[in-house]
Tab-separated table of C-alpha atoms in Angstrom:
chain	number	residue	atom	x	y	z
A	19	MET	CA	0.000	0.000	0.000
A	20	ALA	CA	2.808	2.420	0.788
A	21	GLU	CA	4.103	2.232	-2.781
A	22	LEU	CA	0.721	3.493	-3.997
A	23	LEU	CA	-0.098	5.833	-1.136
A	24	LEU	CA	3.118	7.802	-0.628
A	25	PRO	CA	3.410	9.207	-4.167
A	26	TRP	CA	-0.271	10.184	-3.999
A	27	TYR	CA	0.294	11.845	-0.620
A	28	ARG	CA	3.215	13.895	-1.931
A	29	ARG	CA	0.964	15.223	-4.710
A	30	CYS	CA	-2.424	15.460	-3.009
A	31	GLY	CA	-1.941	15.348	0.770
A	32	ARG	CA	-3.151	18.064	3.129
A	33	HIS	CA	0.327	19.481	3.749
A	34	ASP	CA	-1.018	22.879	4.797
A	35	LEU	CA	-2.506	21.591	8.061
A	36	PRO	CA	-0.639	23.329	10.897
A	37	TRP	CA	0.209	20.130	12.774
A	38	ARG	CA	1.870	18.819	9.604
A	39	LYS	CA	4.461	21.604	9.880
A	40	THR	CA	5.865	20.724	13.295
A	41	GLN	CA	7.566	17.932	15.190
A	42	ASP	CA	6.738	19.437	18.569
A	43	ASP	CA	5.362	16.626	20.701
A	44	TYR	CA	2.897	18.851	22.551
A	45	ALA	CA	1.433	20.414	19.401
A	46	LEU	CA	1.135	17.000	17.740
A	47	TRP	CA	-0.518	15.435	20.790
A	48	LEU	CA	-2.979	18.329	21.050
A	49	ALA	CA	-3.948	17.899	17.397
A	50	GLU	CA	-4.531	14.172	17.879
A	51	ILE	CA	-6.747	14.797	20.917
A	52	LEU	CA	-8.793	17.406	19.060
A	53	LEU	CA	-9.223	15.152	16.036
A	54	GLN	CA	-10.724	12.327	18.067
A	55	GLN	CA	-14.366	12.220	16.895
A	56	THR	CA	-14.018	15.661	15.279
A	57	GLN	CA	-13.499	16.627	11.644
A	58	VAL	CA	-10.465	18.671	10.622
A	59	ARG	CA	-12.405	21.780	9.583
A	60	THR	CA	-14.118	21.873	12.989
A	61	ALA	CA	-10.926	21.246	14.964
A	62	LEU	CA	-8.736	23.811	13.168
A	63	PRO	CA	-9.890	27.014	14.931
A	64	TYR	CA	-9.815	25.290	18.318
A	65	TYR	CA	-6.273	24.079	17.666
A	66	GLY	CA	-5.058	27.624	17.058
A	67	ARG	CA	-6.994	28.988	20.016
A	68	LEU	CA	-5.754	26.352	22.465
A	69	LEU	CA	-2.141	26.707	21.340
A	70	ALA	CA	-2.389	30.471	21.752
A	71	HIS	CA	-3.720	30.172	25.305
A	72	PHE	CA	-1.702	27.106	26.362
A	73	PRO	CA	1.415	26.949	24.137
A	74	ARG	CA	3.310	24.347	26.200
A	75	TRP	CA	2.655	21.330	28.370
A	76	GLN	CA	3.357	23.451	31.447
A	77	ASP	CA	0.806	26.105	30.463
A	78	LEU	CA	-1.984	23.583	30.030
A	79	ALA	CA	-1.035	21.678	33.175
A	80	SER	CA	-1.068	24.769	35.389
A	81	ALA	CA	-4.248	26.307	33.937
A	82	PRO	CA	-7.509	26.057	35.899
A	83	LEU	CA	-9.821	23.442	34.431
A	84	ASP	CA	-12.489	26.106	33.904
A	85	ALA	CA	-10.084	28.046	31.688
A	86	VAL	CA	-9.442	24.933	29.588
A	87	LEU	CA	-13.161	24.153	29.295
A	88	ALA	CA	-13.870	27.758	28.314
A	89	GLN	CA	-11.505	27.467	25.332
A	90	TRP	CA	-12.950	24.034	24.470
A	91	SER	CA	-16.534	25.275	24.682
A	92	GLY	CA	-18.568	24.332	21.622
A	93	LEU	CA	-16.320	21.497	20.438
A	94	GLY	CA	-18.196	18.745	22.273
A	95	TYR	CA	-16.973	15.486	23.803
A	96	TYR	CA	-15.813	17.429	26.857
A	97	ALA	CA	-14.228	14.407	28.507
A	98	ARG	CA	-11.388	15.021	26.043
A	99	ALA	CA	-10.726	18.421	27.602
A	100	ARG	CA	-10.709	17.033	31.147
A	101	ASN	CA	-8.463	14.152	30.083
A	102	ALA	CA	-6.122	16.516	28.242
A	103	HIS	CA	-5.778	18.652	31.348
A	104	ARG	CA	-4.931	15.634	33.489
A	105	ALA	CA	-2.591	14.237	30.837
A	106	ALA	CA	-0.631	17.495	30.693
A	107	GLN	CA	-0.234	17.432	34.463
A	108	MET	CA	1.082	13.855	34.285
A	109	VAL	CA	3.518	14.714	31.477
A	110	VAL	CA	4.921	17.633	33.474
A	111	ARG	CA	5.029	15.709	36.749
A	112	ASP	CA	6.193	12.282	35.575
A	113	HIS	CA	7.897	12.731	32.186
A	114	GLY	CA	9.877	15.949	32.370
A	115	GLY	CA	7.464	17.903	30.215
A	116	ARG	CA	7.824	15.658	27.140
A	117	PHE	CA	5.429	13.152	25.611
A	118	PRO	CA	6.593	9.675	26.741
A	119	LYS	CA	8.753	7.939	24.150
A	120	ASP	CA	7.423	4.430	24.729
A	121	ARG	CA	3.944	3.277	23.797
A	122	ALA	CA	2.984	1.823	27.176
A	123	SER	CA	3.788	5.027	29.061
A	124	ALA	CA	2.021	7.100	26.411
A	125	MET	CA	-1.109	4.952	26.640
A	126	ALA	CA	-1.144	5.435	30.412
A	127	LEU	CA	-2.017	9.100	29.841
A	128	PRO	CA	-5.742	9.917	30.130
A	129	GLY	CA	-7.420	10.049	26.738
A	130	VAL	CA	-4.494	8.459	24.873
A	131	GLY	CA	-5.273	5.145	23.219
A	132	ARG	CA	-3.074	2.980	21.068
A	133	SER	CA	-3.657	4.882	17.823
A	134	THR	CA	-3.218	8.321	19.373
A	135	ALA	CA	-0.006	7.212	21.066
A	136	ALA	CA	1.283	5.729	17.819
A	137	ALA	CA	0.505	8.859	15.818
A	138	VAL	CA	2.463	11.105	18.190
A	139	LEU	CA	5.391	8.686	18.515
A	140	ALA	CA	5.689	8.401	14.728
A	141	SER	CA	5.343	12.126	14.029
A	142	ALA	CA	7.309	13.583	16.944
A	143	TYR	CA	10.055	10.965	17.325
A	144	GLY	CA	10.126	9.133	13.977
A	145	GLN	CA	9.187	5.777	15.470
A	146	ASP	CA	7.785	2.985	13.273
A	147	GLU	CA	4.329	3.009	14.804
A	148	ALA	CA	1.124	2.021	12.985
A	149	ILE	CA	-2.106	3.941	13.534
A	150	LEU	CA	-5.718	2.829	13.329
A	151	ASP	CA	-7.868	5.928	13.540
A	152	ALA	CA	-11.316	6.045	11.920
A	153	ASN	CA	-9.929	6.908	8.475
A	154	ALA	CA	-7.200	4.251	8.503
A	155	ARG	CA	-9.654	1.663	9.831
A	156	ARG	CA	-12.098	2.353	6.988
A	157	VAL	CA	-9.380	2.224	4.306
A	158	LEU	CA	-7.950	-1.057	5.583
A	159	PHE	CA	-11.361	-2.656	6.088
A	160	ARG	CA	-12.391	-1.891	2.529
A	161	THR	CA	-9.137	-2.671	0.759
A	162	ALA	CA	-8.880	-6.023	2.559
A	163	GLY	CA	-12.518	-6.855	1.752
A	164	LEU	CA	-13.350	-7.674	5.361
A	165	VAL	CA	-16.909	-8.592	6.314
A	166	GLY	CA	-18.956	-8.409	9.484
A	167	GLU	CA	-19.154	-5.607	12.012
A	168	PRO	CA	-16.204	-3.233	11.406
A	169	ARG	CA	-15.590	-2.748	15.131
A	170	SER	CA	-15.972	-6.330	16.272
A	171	ALA	CA	-13.157	-7.764	18.350
A	172	ALA	CA	-12.132	-10.128	15.554
A	173	ASN	CA	-12.003	-7.388	12.940
A	174	ASP	CA	-10.220	-5.070	15.365
A	175	ARG	CA	-7.421	-7.633	15.788
A	176	ARG	CA	-7.254	-8.217	12.038
A	177	LEU	CA	-7.123	-4.508	11.279
A	178	TRP	CA	-4.291	-3.907	13.734
A	179	GLN	CA	-2.391	-6.768	12.101
A	180	LEU	CA	-2.943	-5.204	8.682
A	181	ALA	CA	-1.950	-1.768	9.956
A	182	ALA	CA	1.335	-3.135	11.333
A	183	MET	CA	2.043	-5.087	8.127
A	184	GLU	CA	1.354	-2.165	5.800
A	185	THR	CA	3.187	0.571	7.740
A	186	PRO	CA	6.633	0.916	6.166
A	187	ARG	CA	9.742	1.159	8.296
A	188	GLY	CA	11.439	4.520	8.181
A	189	THR	CA	8.477	6.420	6.727
A	190	ALA	CA	5.708	5.658	9.221
A	191	HIS	CA	4.972	9.343	9.764
A	192	ASP	CA	4.315	10.067	6.073
A	193	TYR	CA	2.412	6.815	5.601
A	194	ASN	CA	0.178	7.551	8.609
A	195	GLN	CA	-0.635	11.008	7.247
A	196	ALA	CA	-1.270	9.503	3.804
A	197	ILE	CA	-3.769	6.880	4.947
A	198	GLN	CA	-5.585	9.474	7.071
A	199	ASP	CA	-5.829	11.829	4.114
A	200	LEU	CA	-6.985	9.063	1.789
A	201	GLY	CA	-9.820	8.244	4.178
A	202	ALA	CA	-10.813	11.907	4.355
A	203	ILE	CA	-10.520	12.702	0.642
A	204	HIS	CA	-11.424	9.497	-1.237
A	205	CYS	CA	-12.373	6.614	1.082
A	206	ARG	CA	-15.111	8.555	2.847
A	207	SER	CA	-17.730	6.830	4.984
A	208	ARG	CA	-20.452	8.130	2.668
A	209	ARG	CA	-20.139	8.508	-1.103
A	210	PRO	CA	-16.549	7.241	-1.436
A	211	ASP	CA	-14.663	8.509	-4.493
A	212	CYS	CA	-13.378	5.204	-5.833
A	213	PRO	CA	-12.434	6.368	-9.360
A	214	GLY	CA	-9.839	8.802	-8.002
A	215	CYS	CA	-8.456	6.512	-5.295
A	216	PRO	CA	-4.819	5.381	-5.704
A	217	LEU	CA	-5.624	2.097	-3.929
A	218	ARG	CA	-8.427	1.121	-6.299
A	219	PRO	CA	-6.274	-1.481	-8.146
A	220	ARG	CA	-5.916	-3.504	-4.962
A	221	CYS	CA	-9.181	-2.650	-3.173
A	222	ARG	CA	-11.482	-5.651	-2.767
A	223	ALA	CA	-14.477	-3.531	-1.820
A	224	ALA	CA	-14.371	-1.150	-4.802
A	225	ALA	CA	-16.804	-3.319	-6.763
A	226	ARG	CA	-18.876	-4.482	-3.775
A	227	PRO	CA	-21.389	-1.815	-2.617
A	228	GLU	CA	-22.335	-3.824	0.485
A	229	LEU	CA	-18.777	-3.392	1.792
A	230	LEU	CA	-18.436	0.228	0.716
A	231	ASN	CA	-21.726	1.188	2.343
A	232	ARG	CA	-21.026	-0.476	5.680
A	233	TYR	CA	-19.729	2.828	6.981
A	234	GLU	CA	-22.851	4.822	6.136
A	235	GLN	CA	-23.457	7.378	8.875
A	236	THR	CA	-26.760	7.498	10.731
A	237	HIS	CA	-28.988	10.166	9.252
A	238	ARG	CA	-29.985	12.957	11.596
A	239	SER	CA	-33.646	12.027	11.414
A	240	ASP	CA	-32.801	8.577	12.776
A	241	ARG	CA	-31.351	9.954	15.997
A	242	PRO	CA	-33.449	9.481	19.129
A	243	GLN	CA	-35.352	12.507	20.382
A	244	ARG	CA	-34.957	13.810	23.928
A	245	TYR	CA	-36.602	16.687	25.758
A	246	ALA	CA	-35.699	19.030	28.623
A	247	THR	CA	-36.738	22.232	30.369
A	248	LEU	CA	-33.909	24.562	31.416
A	249	LEU	CA	-34.062	27.331	33.986
A	250	LEU	CA	-32.789	30.833	33.267
A	251	ALA	CA	-32.946	32.549	36.653
A	252	ARG	CA	-31.612	36.093	37.064
A	253	ASP	CA	-31.421	38.279	40.147
A	254	ALA	CA	-32.170	41.985	40.434
A	255	ALA	CA	-28.638	42.839	39.265
A	256	GLY	CA	-29.047	40.734	36.118
A	257	ARG	CA	-26.759	37.948	37.270
A	258	VAL	CA	-27.602	34.475	36.014
A	259	LEU	CA	-27.751	31.227	37.986
A	260	LEU	CA	-25.454	28.480	36.672
A	261	HIS	CA	-24.990	24.866	37.674
A	262	ARG	CA	-21.885	22.747	37.101
A	263	ARG	CA	-22.783	19.551	35.277
A	264	PRO	CA	-21.533	16.183	36.581
A	265	GLU	CA	-18.376	14.938	34.861
A	266	HIS	CA	-20.281	12.075	33.253
A	267	GLY	CA	-23.160	12.615	30.870
A	268	ILE	CA	-23.941	15.447	28.490
A	269	TRP	CA	-21.907	18.634	28.911
A	270	GLY	CA	-19.785	16.882	31.533
A	271	GLY	CA	-17.965	19.292	33.847
A	272	LEU	CA	-19.313	22.421	32.129
A	273	TRP	CA	-21.377	25.216	33.628
A	274	SER	CA	-24.939	25.160	32.340
A	275	LEU	CA	-28.362	26.501	33.121
A	276	PRO	CA	-30.009	24.261	35.725
A	277	ILE	CA	-32.243	21.560	34.252
A	278	LEU	CA	-35.698	21.577	35.792
A	279	ASP	CA	-36.875	18.488	33.952
A	280	ALA	CA	-34.658	16.224	31.870
A	281	SER	CA	-37.497	14.274	30.270
A	282	GLN	CA	-40.028	16.790	28.966
A	283	ILE	CA	-40.784	20.372	28.022
A	284	LEU	CA	-42.981	21.750	30.762
A	285	THR	CA	-45.636	23.466	28.665
A	286	ASP	CA	-48.291	23.120	31.387
A	287	PRO	CA	-48.122	26.101	33.829
A	288	ASP	CA	-48.993	23.919	36.836
A	289	GLN	CA	-46.215	21.461	35.999
A	290	ARG	CA	-43.751	24.335	35.642
A	291	ALA	CA	-44.751	25.804	38.968
A	292	GLN	CA	-44.386	22.473	40.741
A	293	ALA	CA	-40.989	21.731	39.146
A	294	LEU	CA	-39.736	25.210	40.008
A	295	GLU	CA	-40.932	24.864	43.590
A	296	ARG	CA	-39.185	21.494	43.972
A	297	TYR	CA	-35.951	22.864	42.564
A	298	ALA	CA	-36.056	26.014	44.717
A	299	SER	CA	-36.723	23.976	47.839
A	300	ALA	CA	-33.887	21.547	47.097
A	301	CYS	CA	-31.381	24.372	46.514
A	302	GLY	CA	-32.564	26.810	49.193
A	303	LEU	CA	-33.571	29.469	46.680
A	304	ARG	CA	-36.526	31.738	46.138
A	305	LEU	CA	-37.666	31.692	42.526
A	306	LYS	CA	-40.600	33.286	40.736
A	307	ALA	CA	-41.563	31.923	37.299
A	308	GLN	CA	-41.855	34.348	34.400
A	309	SER	CA	-42.042	33.279	30.735
A	310	LEU	CA	-41.278	30.119	28.729
A	311	ASP	CA	-39.296	30.544	25.503
A	312	PRO	CA	-40.198	28.728	22.278
A	313	VAL	CA	-38.715	25.273	21.765
A	314	ARG	CA	-35.081	25.116	20.605
A	315	ARG	CA	-33.122	22.190	19.175
A	316	HIS	CA	-29.551	21.027	19.656
A	317	LEU	CA	-27.988	18.100	17.818
A	318	PHE	CA	-25.696	15.738	19.696
A	319	SER	CA	-23.753	12.917	18.066
A	320	HIS	CA	-26.238	10.230	19.172
A	321	PHE	CA	-29.499	12.104	19.778
A	322	GLN	CA	-31.361	15.339	19.187
A	323	LEU	CA	-32.412	17.480	22.129
A	324	GLU	CA	-35.507	19.662	22.092
A	325	TYR	CA	-35.607	22.064	25.008
A	326	ALA	CA	-37.322	25.183	26.238
A	327	VAL	CA	-35.979	27.803	28.617
A	328	LEU	CA	-38.070	28.920	31.567
A	329	HIS	CA	-37.239	32.441	32.716
A	330	ALA	CA	-37.491	33.147	36.437
A	331	GLN	CA	-36.655	35.847	38.930
A	332	LEU	CA	-34.060	34.854	41.512
A	333	ARG	CA	-34.807	36.371	44.889
A	334	ALA	CA	-32.041	34.976	47.074
A	335	GLU	CA	-28.274	35.342	47.254
A	336	VAL	CA	-26.185	32.434	45.988
A	337	VAL	CA	-22.662	31.815	47.246
A	338	ALA	CA	-20.461	32.374	44.212
A	339	ASP	CA	-17.587	30.048	45.113
A	340	GLY	CA	-19.184	27.133	43.278
A	341	ASP	CA	-18.700	24.662	46.149
A	342	SER	CA	-22.418	23.897	46.042
A	343	GLY	CA	-22.301	23.379	42.292
A	344	LEU	CA	-24.155	26.683	41.836
A	345	VAL	CA	-22.851	30.151	41.028
A	346	CYS	CA	-24.545	33.433	40.302
A	347	GLN	CA	-22.560	35.397	37.723
A	348	ASP	CA	-22.944	38.508	35.635
A	349	ILE	CA	-23.203	37.710	31.941
A	350	GLY	CA	-19.662	38.800	31.122
A	351	SER	CA	-18.143	36.586	33.810
A	352	ALA	CA	-20.404	33.686	32.868
A	353	LEU	CA	-19.188	33.842	29.259
A	354	GLY	CA	-15.638	33.361	30.549
A	355	LEU	CA	-16.554	29.930	31.933
A	356	GLY	CA	-16.732	26.607	30.139
A	357	LEU	CA	-20.267	26.594	28.719
A	358	PRO	CA	-22.042	24.279	26.273
A	359	SER	CA	-22.483	26.004	22.916
A	360	PRO	CA	-26.303	26.386	23.127
A	361	ILE	CA	-26.029	27.927	26.602
A	362	ARG	CA	-23.269	30.266	25.411
A	363	ARG	CA	-25.395	31.421	22.477
A	364	LEU	CA	-28.343	32.016	24.787
A	365	LEU	CA	-26.296	34.114	27.233
A	366	GLU	CA	-24.686	36.089	24.410
A	367	GLN	CA	-28.168	37.115	23.302
A	368	LEU	CA	-28.810	38.457	26.815
A	369	ASP	CA	-25.549	40.417	27.094
């Protein structure tokens, strides 16, 4: 495969990507973390922003988690941000501020799996490490003509064997970039461009639609529907009540509007009043309901959320240290926290 891929990569590869122009272990690791479950065009502005705010391992390690989440806000999969923060602290504390040079130590870092570790080791240190990210997995699965569930344990073992066999010694970095680019440009999950693919002469799936189409993405309309009612409570000074989300679940670790009901939109005034009373009693607050906004929608990777925002007047002081999981912040200060993108947009409209 390398004999076909590398010449194509030299001509057609995405050489302008910023992480392709460096061998800095921190910058390469950060790119790999951002690109987990995120497309390049989405990750690019966050990569520049995070490097500007946290240019070295030490800067990320010493930053407050809220500052990291604030820069990550809107990118999704927030466990990556928390793991990256912990990983940077481990690199500084245990590895002298450099990405570990052996695979086992690298994989011991939070958020670093085998493929991520391999990608950094190959690109930063020139090691002969094979990757198996989503693009490489799809290319290998199709070219080998594998059948069955692409992520089954048996196929996973077979794909890692193929990845190790096909990765050339001495040019693993270029080969890894090439197979990633091929998956992004030609061997796409939907509507693959087989006629222009350099691997078409040896691809067993090129003439078998059932293998090509195995990677079809779930259409948005097929995603489960969920519902919620959020609380936008402001005090007389215009400060807004925020609640830190648990680390696990949607918007993990971020500051959000409190959720009055996570299963329905409370269109009935009596239901709203009862839910607000329960929440106020549980948190020791005094709240007076005002208006309910029209329904909004937010698309997650595995479901679609429909939610409405209930406005309320907050008539009690809230300790702003966050120890209770609640803070009351002016809009400007709130926008400096790690917020989910729909909450950020909502608060920006209030500012």
